[in-house]
XYZ file of C-alpha atoms in Angstrom:
562
model
C 49.746 36.406 21.804
C 45.982 36.242 22.417
C 46.502 36.663 26.167
C 48.546 39.841 25.564
C 45.777 41.272 23.379
C 43.160 40.553 26.038
C 45.320 42.135 28.745
C 45.857 45.255 26.632
C 42.138 45.555 25.954
C 41.445 45.322 29.678
C 43.982 48.057 30.327
C 42.341 50.239 27.721
C 38.826 49.513 29.043
C 39.068 48.970 32.821
C 35.288 48.704 33.219
C 34.978 45.704 30.892
C 35.356 43.042 33.587
C 33.089 44.992 35.909
C 30.330 45.048 33.295
C 30.849 41.384 32.470
C 30.367 40.315 36.083
C 27.832 42.933 37.135
C 24.449 41.474 38.137
C 21.723 43.601 36.569
C 18.275 44.090 38.010
C 16.573 42.008 35.328
C 18.729 39.003 36.155
C 17.945 39.474 39.828
C 14.233 39.553 39.040
C 14.357 36.417 36.860
C 16.329 34.418 39.419
C 14.217 35.661 42.331
C 10.985 34.740 40.533
C 12.371 31.316 39.621
C 13.390 30.756 43.246
C 9.970 31.693 44.593
C 8.060 29.596 42.066
C 10.253 26.490 42.442
C 10.033 26.491 46.242
C 7.118 23.977 46.234
C 9.269 21.406 44.440
C 12.018 21.828 47.028
C 9.433 21.185 49.742
C 8.278 17.987 48.035
C 11.818 16.647 47.650
C 12.719 17.739 51.179
C 9.816 15.772 52.633
C 11.960 12.630 52.418
C 14.280 14.063 55.046
C 11.534 13.421 57.606
C 11.091 9.666 58.062
C 7.553 8.304 58.159
C 8.330 4.606 58.518
C 5.069 3.539 60.146
C 2.849 5.420 57.716
C 4.776 4.198 54.693
C 4.701 0.635 55.965
C 0.928 0.908 56.269
C 0.592 2.424 52.792
C 2.954 -0.113 51.233
C 1.078 -3.085 52.662
C -2.381 -1.770 51.782
C -2.887 0.730 48.959
C 0.434 2.006 47.578
C 0.727 -0.751 44.977
C -2.840 -0.102 43.830
C -2.174 3.639 43.578
C 0.899 3.133 41.390
C -0.658 0.423 39.204
C -3.856 2.382 38.562
C -1.891 5.556 37.804
C 0.259 3.645 35.323
C -2.732 1.983 33.640
C -4.575 5.305 33.524
C -1.615 7.014 31.848
C -1.157 4.109 29.438
C -4.821 4.011 28.433
C -5.109 7.781 27.999
C -1.840 7.902 26.058
C -2.974 5.251 23.596
C -6.493 6.675 23.296
C -5.448 10.285 22.709
C -2.756 9.179 20.247
C -5.167 7.103 18.163
C -8.036 9.621 18.112
C -5.973 12.805 17.907
C -3.515 11.616 15.258
C -6.017 9.841 13.018
C -8.554 12.676 12.983
C -5.814 15.266 12.409
C -4.481 13.373 9.403
C -7.930 12.777 7.935
C -9.063 16.418 8.065
C -5.660 17.597 6.786
C -4.892 15.143 4.008
C -8.317 13.908 2.849
C -11.375 15.493 1.260
C -14.748 14.239 2.464
C -18.190 15.688 3.333
C -18.175 18.017 6.346
C -14.410 18.381 6.487
C -14.408 22.183 6.911
C -16.737 22.007 9.920
C -15.125 18.965 11.507
C -11.602 20.399 11.446
C -12.533 23.039 14.027
C -15.336 21.061 15.669
C -12.787 18.498 16.847
C -11.514 21.156 19.276
C -14.862 21.475 21.080
C -14.241 18.717 23.683
C -11.511 20.969 25.130
C -14.333 23.050 26.626
C -15.618 20.245 28.881
C -13.316 19.135 31.721
C -13.061 15.397 32.246
C -14.715 15.509 35.664
C -17.814 17.143 34.149
C -17.905 14.422 31.499
C -17.760 11.882 34.316
C -20.722 13.420 36.164
C -22.769 13.706 32.971
C -22.196 10.203 31.649
C -22.782 8.658 35.061
C -26.314 10.026 35.100
C -26.789 8.983 31.465
C -25.460 5.410 31.752
C -26.398 4.373 35.291
C -29.065 1.758 36.020
C -31.814 4.356 36.363
C -30.553 6.348 33.368
C -32.243 6.581 29.966
C -29.922 4.114 28.186
C -30.409 1.161 30.503
C -34.098 2.002 30.962
C -34.526 1.818 27.172
C -32.765 -1.557 27.066
C -34.975 -2.984 29.798
C -38.162 -1.663 28.213
C -37.223 -2.883 24.746
C -36.232 -6.435 25.704
C -38.425 -6.747 28.823
C -35.473 -7.356 31.144
C -34.706 -6.720 34.782
C -31.596 -4.849 35.977
C -29.532 -7.971 36.728
C -30.609 -10.006 33.730
C -28.215 -8.361 31.279
C -24.633 -7.126 31.189
C -23.820 -3.447 30.843
C -20.358 -1.868 31.220
C -19.817 0.014 34.462
C -18.834 3.587 33.681
C -17.588 4.138 37.241
C -14.427 2.117 36.733
C -10.855 2.476 35.512
C -11.851 1.921 31.836
C -14.581 4.520 32.324
C -12.071 7.033 33.700
C -9.739 6.343 30.765
C -12.607 6.939 28.335
C -13.644 10.237 29.945
C -10.084 11.562 30.053
C -9.420 10.457 26.477
C -12.498 12.277 25.182
C -11.500 15.434 27.066
C -7.772 15.406 26.247
C -7.400 14.124 22.682
C -7.630 17.734 21.297
C -4.103 18.348 22.662
C -2.778 15.686 20.294
C -5.128 16.683 17.479
C -4.084 20.341 17.509
C -0.330 19.705 17.524
C -0.533 16.800 15.066
C -2.626 18.809 12.611
C -0.135 21.675 12.719
C 2.699 19.229 12.074
C 0.872 17.646 9.131
C 0.217 21.087 7.624
C 3.859 22.090 7.979
C 5.293 18.740 6.895
C 7.624 18.243 3.971
C 5.586 18.548 0.801
C 8.447 17.093 -1.250
C 8.398 13.774 0.612
C 4.608 13.504 0.458
C 4.587 14.228 -3.264
C 7.300 11.619 -3.745
C 5.145 9.071 -1.925
C 2.211 9.936 -4.169
C 4.332 9.708 -7.317
C 5.326 6.192 -6.253
C 1.609 5.383 -5.986
C 1.793 4.660 -2.288
C -1.495 3.766 -0.681
C -2.780 6.585 1.583
C -2.380 4.327 4.612
C 1.232 3.543 3.622
C 1.950 7.237 3.084
C 0.549 7.995 6.520
C 2.611 5.328 8.305
C 5.906 5.838 6.478
C 5.959 9.563 5.749
C 3.432 11.696 7.629
C 3.614 9.945 10.995
C 7.438 9.937 11.344
C 7.598 13.625 10.340
C 4.950 14.586 12.893
C 6.295 12.404 15.689
C 7.813 15.223 17.812
C 4.561 17.196 17.765
C 2.481 14.099 18.487
C 4.782 13.171 21.360
C 4.351 16.677 22.785
C 0.570 16.408 22.573
C 0.509 12.970 24.196
C 2.814 14.234 26.952
C 0.436 17.125 27.685
C -2.504 14.704 27.797
C -0.633 12.362 30.146
C 0.284 15.172 32.523
C -3.342 16.291 32.640
C -4.506 12.702 33.193
C -2.050 12.098 36.025
C -3.100 15.354 37.700
C -6.837 14.640 37.381
C -8.690 14.278 40.667
C -12.389 14.840 40.004
C -12.857 12.001 37.510
C -10.947 9.251 39.326
C -12.341 10.248 42.708
C -15.946 10.279 41.457
C -15.468 6.910 39.763
C -13.836 5.446 42.870
C -10.526 4.648 41.127
C -7.639 4.846 43.638
C -4.664 6.630 42.059
C -1.748 8.611 43.432
C -3.796 11.814 43.111
C -6.666 10.488 45.239
C -4.128 8.909 47.581
C -2.573 12.299 48.283
C -5.953 13.749 49.196
C -6.918 10.798 51.413
C -3.548 10.670 53.167
C -3.733 14.386 53.928
C -7.348 14.741 54.997
C -8.231 11.171 55.951
C -5.092 10.200 57.876
C -3.865 13.702 58.759
C -0.339 12.870 57.551
C 1.111 15.878 55.754
C 4.610 14.485 55.315
C 3.350 11.182 53.944
C 1.080 13.081 51.559
C 4.078 15.099 50.339
C 6.037 11.902 49.816
C 3.153 10.442 47.812
C 3.157 13.670 45.821
C 6.827 13.099 45.034
C 5.930 9.662 43.634
C 3.405 11.343 41.343
C 6.048 13.900 40.417
C 8.325 11.047 39.321
C 5.600 9.839 36.941
C 5.370 13.299 35.398
C 9.147 13.686 35.083
C 9.343 10.340 33.294
C 6.696 11.554 30.830
C 8.635 14.792 30.217
C 11.894 12.859 29.780
C 10.352 10.459 27.268
C 8.862 13.355 25.294
C 12.194 15.189 25.088
C 14.043 11.995 24.231
C 11.683 11.386 21.313
C 12.540 14.829 19.933
C 16.300 14.163 19.994
C 16.039 11.121 17.754
C 14.178 12.959 14.975
C 15.938 14.440 11.969
C 14.007 17.447 10.720
C 13.483 17.835 7.016
C 13.261 21.247 5.375
C 9.832 22.802 5.212
C 8.289 23.414 1.861
C 6.434 26.594 1.081
C 4.385 24.909 -1.648
C 1.904 23.352 0.743
C -1.058 23.833 -1.604
C 0.645 21.919 -4.418
C 0.116 18.692 -2.476
C -2.896 16.831 -3.787
C -5.228 15.649 -1.037
C -6.775 12.219 -1.129
C -10.338 12.648 -2.356
C -12.685 10.134 -0.733
C -16.011 9.150 -2.201
C -18.840 6.710 -1.601
C -18.919 4.688 1.595
C -15.293 5.602 2.427
C -16.183 9.280 2.541
C -19.187 8.771 4.794
C -17.300 6.346 7.042
C -14.579 8.988 7.448
C -17.174 11.653 8.234
C -18.779 9.402 10.838
C -15.438 8.481 12.410
C -14.314 12.105 12.765
C -17.736 13.179 14.034
C -17.908 10.599 16.855
C -15.339 12.345 19.142
C -17.294 15.591 18.793
C -20.579 13.854 19.538
C -19.315 11.922 22.555
C -16.924 14.560 23.855
C -19.061 17.688 23.504
C -22.492 17.595 21.865
C -24.059 14.773 23.884
C -22.661 15.916 27.281
C -23.717 19.516 26.594
C -27.254 18.435 25.714
C -27.425 16.243 28.819
C -26.272 19.148 30.993
C -28.945 21.398 29.532
C -31.553 18.701 30.120
C -30.449 18.243 33.741
C -30.478 21.988 34.340
C -34.005 22.333 32.964
C -35.150 19.740 35.502
C -33.793 21.886 38.350
C -36.382 24.138 39.993
C -33.999 26.964 40.866
C -30.856 26.541 38.730
C -29.447 30.024 39.382
C -29.956 30.643 43.072
C -27.945 32.889 45.363
C -25.341 30.183 46.031
C -24.673 29.842 42.321
C -23.938 33.541 41.907
C -21.749 33.540 45.018
C -19.625 30.652 43.696
C -19.543 32.201 40.230
C -18.360 35.480 41.769
C -15.600 33.700 43.687
C -14.464 31.904 40.540
C -14.497 35.135 38.532
C -12.530 36.998 41.204
C -9.837 34.335 41.582
C -9.522 33.816 37.836
C -9.294 37.555 37.104
C -6.652 38.256 39.754
C -4.578 35.241 38.713
C -4.831 36.108 35.018
C -3.589 39.666 35.613
C -0.752 38.612 37.943
C 0.381 35.733 35.722
C 0.350 37.922 32.607
C 2.312 40.743 34.248
C 4.902 38.315 35.613
C 5.123 36.569 32.238
C 5.762 39.877 30.458
C 8.495 40.879 32.903
C 10.067 37.411 32.798
C 10.084 37.205 29.002
C 11.344 40.791 28.694
C 14.152 40.149 31.170
C 15.308 37.169 29.130
C 15.049 39.242 25.945
C 17.240 42.027 27.341
C 19.819 39.651 28.829
C 19.594 36.240 27.130
C 22.284 34.677 29.274
C 22.308 31.010 30.163
C 21.451 31.928 33.746
C 18.352 33.904 32.731
C 17.176 31.256 30.290
C 17.558 28.574 32.942
C 15.683 30.753 35.412
C 12.787 31.208 32.985
C 12.553 27.449 32.452
C 12.465 26.809 36.189
C 9.855 29.519 36.749
C 7.555 27.948 34.157
C 8.005 24.350 35.292
C 4.758 24.322 37.253
C 2.438 23.308 34.410
C 4.133 19.906 34.266
C 3.341 19.346 37.951
C -0.127 18.128 39.034
C -2.254 20.590 40.964
C -2.496 18.272 43.964
C 1.318 18.145 44.232
C 1.556 21.934 44.155
C -1.269 22.230 46.687
C 0.385 19.930 49.224
C 3.761 21.651 48.876
C 2.202 25.121 49.187
C 0.324 24.200 52.357
C 3.450 22.738 53.945
C 5.617 25.721 52.955
C 3.054 28.305 54.066
C 2.425 26.402 57.299
C 6.139 26.553 58.048
C 6.221 30.294 57.294
C 3.274 30.918 59.643
C 4.978 28.923 62.393
C 8.200 30.903 62.051
C 6.322 34.201 61.899
C 4.312 33.420 65.028
C 7.443 32.291 66.866
C 9.129 35.576 65.993
C 6.003 37.550 66.913
C 5.724 35.841 70.310
C 9.379 36.520 71.030
C 9.227 40.203 70.081
C 5.632 41.297 70.695
C 4.496 38.768 73.261
C 1.612 37.500 71.104
C 1.125 35.636 67.858
C -0.222 37.093 64.625
C -2.278 34.041 63.625
C -2.433 32.604 60.130
C -1.008 35.065 57.634
C -0.211 32.756 54.709
C -2.007 29.452 55.354
C -5.755 29.310 54.924
C -5.852 32.563 52.979
C -6.462 33.502 49.370
C -2.764 34.314 49.043
C -1.828 30.627 49.089
C -4.417 29.789 46.450
C -3.267 32.600 44.145
C 0.347 31.523 44.600
C -0.523 27.939 43.634
C -2.393 29.146 40.568
C 0.565 31.233 39.405
C 2.992 28.347 39.926
C 0.682 26.107 37.899
C -0.363 28.436 35.072
C 2.447 30.956 34.560
C 3.696 29.007 31.535
C 0.232 29.336 29.934
C 0.757 33.077 29.583
C 4.551 33.001 29.227
C 4.769 30.836 26.081
C 2.746 33.082 23.783
C 4.240 36.302 25.120
C 7.801 35.001 24.758
C 7.144 33.868 21.186
C 5.667 37.275 20.267
C 8.578 39.148 21.876
C 11.050 37.124 19.827
C 9.295 38.226 16.651
C 9.830 41.934 17.472
C 12.990 43.187 15.793
C 15.799 44.394 18.138
C 15.956 47.637 16.147
C 12.817 48.741 18.011
C 14.750 48.555 21.298
C 17.726 50.366 19.806
C 15.509 53.148 18.472
C 13.837 53.597 21.859
C 17.218 53.630 23.582
C 18.493 56.294 21.207
C 15.486 58.443 22.185
C 16.422 58.183 25.859
C 13.937 55.502 26.933
C 15.016 53.131 29.680
C 14.119 49.446 29.645
C 10.813 49.755 31.544
C 9.760 52.762 29.484
C 10.592 50.860 26.307
C 8.507 47.951 27.515
C 5.567 50.198 28.319
C 5.560 52.429 25.243
C 6.933 50.090 22.557
C 6.481 46.428 23.385
C 3.186 46.382 25.272
C 1.248 47.931 22.340
C 2.797 45.344 20.011
C 1.950 42.575 22.483
C -1.705 43.564 22.806
C -3.193 40.494 21.115
C -0.784 38.136 22.900
C -1.620 39.745 26.242
C -5.358 39.321 25.667
C -4.827 35.676 24.704
C -2.687 35.058 27.785
C -5.292 36.653 30.055
C -8.031 34.561 28.505
C -6.168 31.250 28.718
C -5.145 31.698 32.346
C -8.647 32.846 33.262
C -10.217 29.710 31.805
C -7.620 27.391 33.349
C -8.340 28.789 36.811
C -12.095 28.449 36.292
C -11.653 24.734 35.512
C -9.004 23.964 38.165
C -10.204 21.530 40.849
C -7.444 19.668 42.810
C -5.449 22.697 43.991
C -8.606 24.695 44.743
C -10.148 21.826 46.683
C -7.091 21.427 48.934
C -5.908 25.026 49.453
C -9.091 27.103 49.340
C -9.892 29.167 52.441
C -13.103 28.610 54.341
C -16.188 30.129 52.693
C -14.381 30.599 49.378
C -15.794 27.798 47.246
C -15.673 28.083 43.466
C -17.951 26.691 40.783
C -15.601 23.756 40.245
C -15.579 22.862 43.960
C -19.341 23.206 44.252
C -19.946 21.020 41.196
C -17.599 18.399 42.677
C -19.382 18.454 46.033
C -22.871 18.168 44.563
C -21.812 15.383 42.219
C -20.134 13.506 45.087
C -23.469 13.667 46.923
C -25.227 12.280 43.806
C -27.042 15.605 43.340
C -26.246 15.730 39.644
C -29.209 17.920 38.703
C -28.109 20.629 41.109
C -24.547 20.342 39.800
C -25.642 20.882 36.180
C -25.920 24.737 36.208
C -22.401 25.175 37.579
C -20.992 22.569 35.208
C -22.706 24.226 32.249
C -21.329 27.632 33.286
C -17.792 26.191 33.346
C -18.342 24.713 29.878
C -19.611 28.008 28.454
C -16.626 29.930 29.827
C -14.230 27.261 28.534
C -15.750 27.587 25.065
C -14.217 31.038 24.606
C -10.595 29.949 23.910
C -11.900 27.082 21.784
C -13.787 29.595 19.641
C -10.621 31.700 19.363
C -8.657 28.662 18.177
C -11.419 27.736 15.753
C -11.415 31.246 14.258
C -7.648 30.991 13.840
C -7.998 27.668 12.036
C -10.663 29.140 9.775
C -8.473 32.114 8.880
C -5.479 29.897 8.153
C -7.678 27.769 5.881
C -8.886 30.867 4.010
C -5.318 32.076 3.511
C -4.294 28.710 2.085
C -7.297 28.571 -0.197
């Protein structure tokens, strides 16, 4: 009976099947963009089709085990450190009242403004043998350099510490949001049963916030695994440094791509564990009576101990490094010379172009999914935004290999048709660097824009359609004005991410196109830390802008609740 009804409806409306199977232009755009942006991952996986037995035998018998072990220990240490600091500070500023709480709740975001590799350069100068700390120890106790023990900052524990200080805000921000939105009913029940605050935290707050905390730890782990500047400066061999050394030291592109695939496996395991943790959580209904929950009021030594504990990450992760950078810069005779402005101009140009391109593509991608939310389009959007989970060094290697292949094919075709080659069109140009940036940071702009588009009622589209507006006209005249704040935020976030990016820039950049990040890395590698201070401080000041935006948002949310 149902089949007869379907057949009759098809006879009545002969264009129904045609419309159902017709591929619209938005679907073509989404799939094409996903194909272009996932090409680097295909290159990495395809590298195993080319055997490199001798190179891999050499790596396996010498450094491969060290690369994998150090990468694992680095991820483990950063995961534990960011979890402990981010979760504990988020719970304290959310659920407890103590002196300085209002300032500390946004101040804990400040370490996001200082990349881990800048922390590494700063603390190396501060803690080395000739630095002020060890000099004070020797002068105070009348000791010589080898007559006392002092921890070596240029080590694996030192790298874990630097990355933890720089990355714990990821966990803090997501955990604090989860604590604020947690079930008030369960927390009030725990209080009515006279549970100790520590018991309430372990048995109620922590399980409820586990998905958000797992997401924050996963973000921190992906950033730690993709870090190059810190581990390279500290001399810690990881898969990231191994990729760079295999490519430039041994000249083995295929082996470097295969090492990159090993690093990609680490990242995929992190993503899988994070998603698995979300599946096992049963969400409880949110309560709108968040203010009815009584916070734990601390007094006496407990209050001041809590204030000190929550202030330490800010001191070590932002205030002290910033002061040290200013001190180093003041010791430089010509901090802002012509080279500085040239590198700053290059960074500004690359960041501006990438921010505009990534934001435009994110708007079109999110709008295409909004118009046609099919499974194919949603899958395409996920693939197109997969790049943020992939380390910059992995993307850089795959882009160079893919663009090198394109240049080879183009020159072969040019020689066959024109009798002469066209040279390097893709490789060694700014195009490759911009492409790598977009692959890496498209999701940074896409997430906020997609969320804002979902909040716009479909009746706006229907009204525009009834007035004769097509899809692009509707996007331009209706949605873009409503997306103004989200667009500005997306531009800002991508801009700052590109300013801070080091691994991809270091590998792909064209000749004579160094950025502030590359110049700071070079000067620090040459132990010219004073000359590196102005560029590092400029990166920190630019990175402060989104932190200030987040802090203002936290302040406004606090005022609304109060």
